[in-house]
Amino acid sequence: MVKIAHWIPVFPFLAFWLNMMVGRRLGKGAGYIAVAASALSAVVSFLVFQGLFAGGTSYSLGTWITINGNPITVGIIVDSLTVMMLLVVSVVGTLIQIYSIGYMAEDPRFSRFFAYISLFMACMLGVVLADNLLLLFIFWEGVGLCSCLLVAFWYEKPAAAAAGLKAFITTRVGDTGFLIGILILLASGHSLRFADLGGLPGHDFLMTVAALLIFMGAVGKSAQFPLHVWLPDAMEGPTAVSALIHAATMVAAGVYLVARSYVLFLDHPLALQTVAVIGAISAVMAASIACKMNDIKRVLAYSTMSQLGLMMLGLGVGGYTAGTFHLMTHAFFKALLFLGAGSVIHAVHTQDIREMGGLLNKMKVTGITFIVGSLALAGIMPFAGFWSKDEIFLAISHQGNPVFFFAAALTSFLTAFYMARLIFMTFFGAYRGKHHAHESPAVMTSPLVVLAVFAAGLGFIGSPLCNGVFQHFIEKGDEVVALNYSMVIFSTVLSFSGIALAYAITIRGFALPPAVLSNISWLTRLVENKYYFDELYDFLFVQPFLRLCGAFKRFDALRVDGFVNGVAAFVGALAQVIRKAQTGLVENYLLMQAGGMLLILLTIMGKICRLF
Amino acid sequence: MIPLGHFVILSMFIFCIGVFGVLTQRNAIRFLISVELILNAANINLVAFNKYYGSPDGLGQIFALFVIAIAAAASVVGLVLVIAIYRLRKSVFIDDFNLLKW
Amino acid sequence: MSEFAFYFIASCLCITAVLSVTVKDVFHSSVWLALSLLFVACLYFYLDAGFLGVIQVLVYVGGIMTLFVFAIMLTSKIGDHSIRQVNHQFWGGLMVAIALFIVLVQVVGGNPLARLHAAGSSTDLKTLGTSLVTTYALPFEYISLLLLAALVGAIVLGKVKK
C-alpha cells in the first residue's frame, strides 16, 4: 500500500488550484476544501505508515533527467523518518487549518490564505517525500516561497511586507549554498539519491565542503545562528502561519534535511561537528534573547530557534533518534503554543505580554492547553518535551563534550525560565489590558485540545517506559534506551529552578540589587538588542550593498544610458539626413531601381567584382 | 537569314527606350505608354527565340500571348487609376503625387 | 530581300518608339505608339507568327490604344504644349538607359547564341491552338481569371462615387 505515497502532496495541490481559481466564490468553503485536502493527505499518510510495516519500501516514478550520465529520478522515499514527518506535517497541518477557519474568519483574503496554506502543505509533503537532493530542493524552494507569501500576507502593513522579503532573502542565502552543495555533488559525478550518500568516493575535503553547504541550506531554513535574523520578523504573519510554518514544519525541514542526509555528515566529522556547534550557539543565544522579549509571538519565535538549535546539537553529537524525536514532539507542542498565543491575541488584540495577565480565568481552554504546551517545552516530567530533551541530553553526555552539555543545560534552564515568565505574565496576576478578553470559538479551541493531548502524551512512545518504540521505529533497533535517573533528576531540577526564578521575578517582584544590575547592564542591553545582529548585518551587507547599487545606478544612468541614448541620438540624427532620400516621387525610386539593375548586371558580367 | 542577335538587340533597344520613358515622363499616360514599349520588347524576344529554336508546341508564342493579355489587363487598370486620380487631384503628373514623402 | 524587310521594319520600329516617348503632345505620342505596335505586329508576321500578329493588331491597336486615346481625352488639359512633359531627372534617366543598352549589347555580343542563323521549324496555328488548350490549359484559365479581375477592378475604380 505504499505505492500511493506520491498522491499525498497532490490533494493539497489540487486544493491550492481550486482556491486560487474559484476560492472567492466559495466563501467559507475555501477553508473546508483546504482542511479536507490535508485530512485526506493525513489519511493516506496513515495508510503509508501501515504499508511500511507491511514491508513497503521506497519506489521510483521514473527518470526525470540525466546529468553526466547520472539519472535524476522522480523517486518517493518511504521509510520511518519520512513517514514520521508525513504524519507530523499532515496531522499538525490539518489541525492548524481547522484553527485557521476560525482565526482568519474575518479576513477579506480568506480563500487566498487557504490557497497559500494548501500550496505550502503540498510543497512540505513533497520535501519529505523526495528521494534525492534535487527534487527536495525544488519543493524546498516552494516552501520558502509560501513562507514569504504568508509572512507578507497582510502586506498592507509595511512591516509585514519587509518581513516577508527578509525571510525570503535570508533563507535564499542558505539556499544558494545548498544549491552549490548539490552542484558539487553532481559535478563530482555522485548520485543525488539520499540512499547513495553514504561512503561517497572522492576528495574528503570537497565532500566536507559539500556537506557544509547542504547544511547551510538547513541553517537558513531552520533559522540557525548566522542566518537566524528572519524568524523573529516572520512573526508579522498570521499566527496560524507562524504555528504551521515557523514552528512545526518548515523550520523543521532544516533538521529533517540534516537527518535525511545524515550518512554524509557521519562520513565527514568536521561537518557533523559544525552542525553541533551551530546548534549549540543558536540554542543558547535564542534562549537568552527570549528571556527579554515582551512580544508573546517573538518569545515563541526565539524559543523555536532555540529548540531547533537543540535538535541540531542533538544530531551533531550523533543523537540521530534524539534529534528526530525532539523534532516530532516539538512540532506538536510548539504548534500548540503558537495557536494558543493566537487565541490570546485574538482575545486581547495585542501581542505585548505586559498588557495581559490573569487570562486563565477568562480563557480556560486556551490557558490550560497553553500551560500544557509550556510544560512540554520546559521539559517537565511526563510531558512530551521532557522525554525528547532527555534523549538529547543523553546523546550529548554520551559524546562527552562538556561545552555542549553546558550549552544544552543552559538552554534548558533558560527555556523553563522564559516559558514560566510568559505563563505568569499572561495567565496569572491582574489583567493589565483594556480590551475585554473572551474565549475563542470552538473551531479554534478544539485543535488546541487535540494538540495538547499530543503534547502531553506523545513523549511516551519514545520513553523508556514504552521500551523506546519510537527509537526502534526510526533506527531499526539500534539504540536501547535505559532510564538514566541521574539525568532525569538533573534536568527536572534545572527546569524547576528556571520556573522558580521566573516566579520570583514576575509574581514576587524579586529584583537583583542595583549594583549588580548596573554591572551587567551591558549584558541586558546586548540581549535586549538581540546581540545587534540586525545592525551588524545592516552594516556589513545591506549598507555596502545599497552603496554598490547606488554606484551601479549612477554608472547605469551616466554611462550605459548615455551610450544607449547616444546611439539612439546618432541614428536619429543620421535618419534626419537620410530620410531626405524618401522624396515620395516615384520617378526617383525608379531611377534608383534602374541604376541598381545596371549594377547587378555589371556584377553578373564580372565587370565590378567577380561573384560567379 | 538574320542572326538571332539582331532581334535581341532590337528588342533591347525598344526596352531601353521604354526604360528611358518610364524614368523621365511626368505624365502618367506617357508613363503607361513606355511600359507598353517594355512589354513589347519582351514579346519580340519571345517570338524570335520561338522561331529560332523551333519549339514544337509553340511555347514562346503562347507566352507572348499571355504577356499581351496581362499587358492589356495592366494598362486597363493603370488607365482607370489615372482617371480616378485625375478626378481626385485634377492632375495626371506623377511628381504631383508625393504623399509617400518623409 | 527578307534581310532588307527586317531592317526596314526594325528601323521604322525604332524611330516610332523613340518618337512616342519624345514628342511633346500626348496624343501624338499615343499615335506613334500605335504605329510602333503595328511594326511589332509586322515583325511577328516576319517571324512566321501570323496569329500573334493578328492578336497584336486586334488587342493592342484595336483595344488598348483606344483606351489610351479615351484616357487622354478624359484628362483634357494635359495636351497643353506649355506644360513640361519630362521631369527633372531627364539626363539621369537618359544616361541610365544608354548605359543599360550598352551593357545589354555587351551581354548579347559575348554570347554564341546571338550568331544563330538557321531558323528552326515554325509553329503552325493548329499546334498553337492544341497546346493552348491541353498543355497550357491551366495558365490559360488563370489568364482569363486575371482579365475578369481586371475588368471588375476597372469598373470599381472607375465608378464615380455618389
Coordinates of C-alpha atoms in Angstrom, one line a residue, chain C residues 21-93:
Chain C
V21 CA 8.4 59.0 -75.8
T22 CA 9.9 62.2 -77.1
V23 CA 7.1 64.2 -78.8
K24 CA 5.5 66.9 -76.8
D25 CA 1.9 66.2 -77.4
V26 CA 0.5 63.2 -75.5
F27 CA -2.0 62.5 -78.3
H28 CA 0.8 62.4 -80.8
S29 CA 2.7 60.2 -78.5
S30 CA -0.1 57.7 -78.4
V31 CA -0.3 57.7 -82.2
W32 CA 3.4 57.0 -82.5
L33 CA 2.9 54.2 -80.0
A34 CA 0.2 52.7 -82.1
L35 CA 2.4 52.8 -85.2
S36 CA 5.3 51.1 -83.4
L37 CA 2.9 48.4 -82.1
L38 CA 1.9 47.9 -85.8
F39 CA 5.5 47.5 -86.7
V40 CA 5.9 44.9 -83.9
A41 CA 3.0 43.1 -85.5
C42 CA 4.8 43.2 -88.8
L43 CA 7.8 41.7 -87.1
Y44 CA 5.6 38.9 -85.8
F45 CA 4.4 38.2 -89.4
Y46 CA 8.0 38.2 -90.5
L47 CA 8.8 35.6 -87.8
D48 CA 6.0 33.3 -89.1
A49 CA 3.9 34.1 -86.1
G50 CA 0.9 35.3 -88.0
F51 CA -1.7 34.5 -85.3
L52 CA 0.3 36.6 -82.8
G53 CA 0.5 39.4 -85.3
V54 CA -3.3 39.4 -85.7
I55 CA -3.8 39.4 -81.9
Q56 CA -1.3 42.2 -81.6
V57 CA -3.3 44.4 -84.0
L58 CA -6.6 43.4 -82.5
V59 CA -5.8 43.7 -78.9
Y60 CA -3.2 46.5 -78.9
V61 CA -4.1 48.7 -81.8
G62 CA -7.8 48.0 -81.6
G63 CA -8.3 47.7 -77.9
I64 CA -5.5 49.2 -75.7
M65 CA -4.8 52.2 -78.0
T66 CA -8.5 53.1 -78.0
L67 CA -8.3 53.1 -74.2
F68 CA -5.3 55.4 -74.3
V69 CA -7.0 57.8 -76.5
F70 CA -10.1 57.8 -74.3
A71 CA -7.9 58.4 -71.2
I72 CA -6.1 61.3 -72.9
M73 CA -9.4 62.8 -73.9
L74 CA -10.8 62.4 -70.3
T75 CA -7.8 64.1 -68.8
S76 CA -8.3 67.0 -71.1
K77 CA -5.9 69.8 -70.5
I78 CA -2.7 67.7 -70.4
G79 CA -2.4 68.1 -74.1
D80 CA -1.3 71.7 -73.4
H81 CA 2.1 72.3 -75.1
S82 CA 3.2 74.7 -72.5
I83 CA 3.3 72.0 -69.8
R84 CA 6.7 70.4 -69.3
Q85 CA 6.4 66.7 -70.2
V86 CA 9.6 65.4 -68.8
N87 CA 10.7 65.5 -65.2
H88 CA 13.9 67.0 -63.7
Q89 CA 15.8 63.7 -64.0
F90 CA 15.8 63.7 -67.8
W91 CA 19.6 63.5 -68.1
G92 CA 19.9 60.9 -65.4
G93 CA 17.3 58.7 -67.0

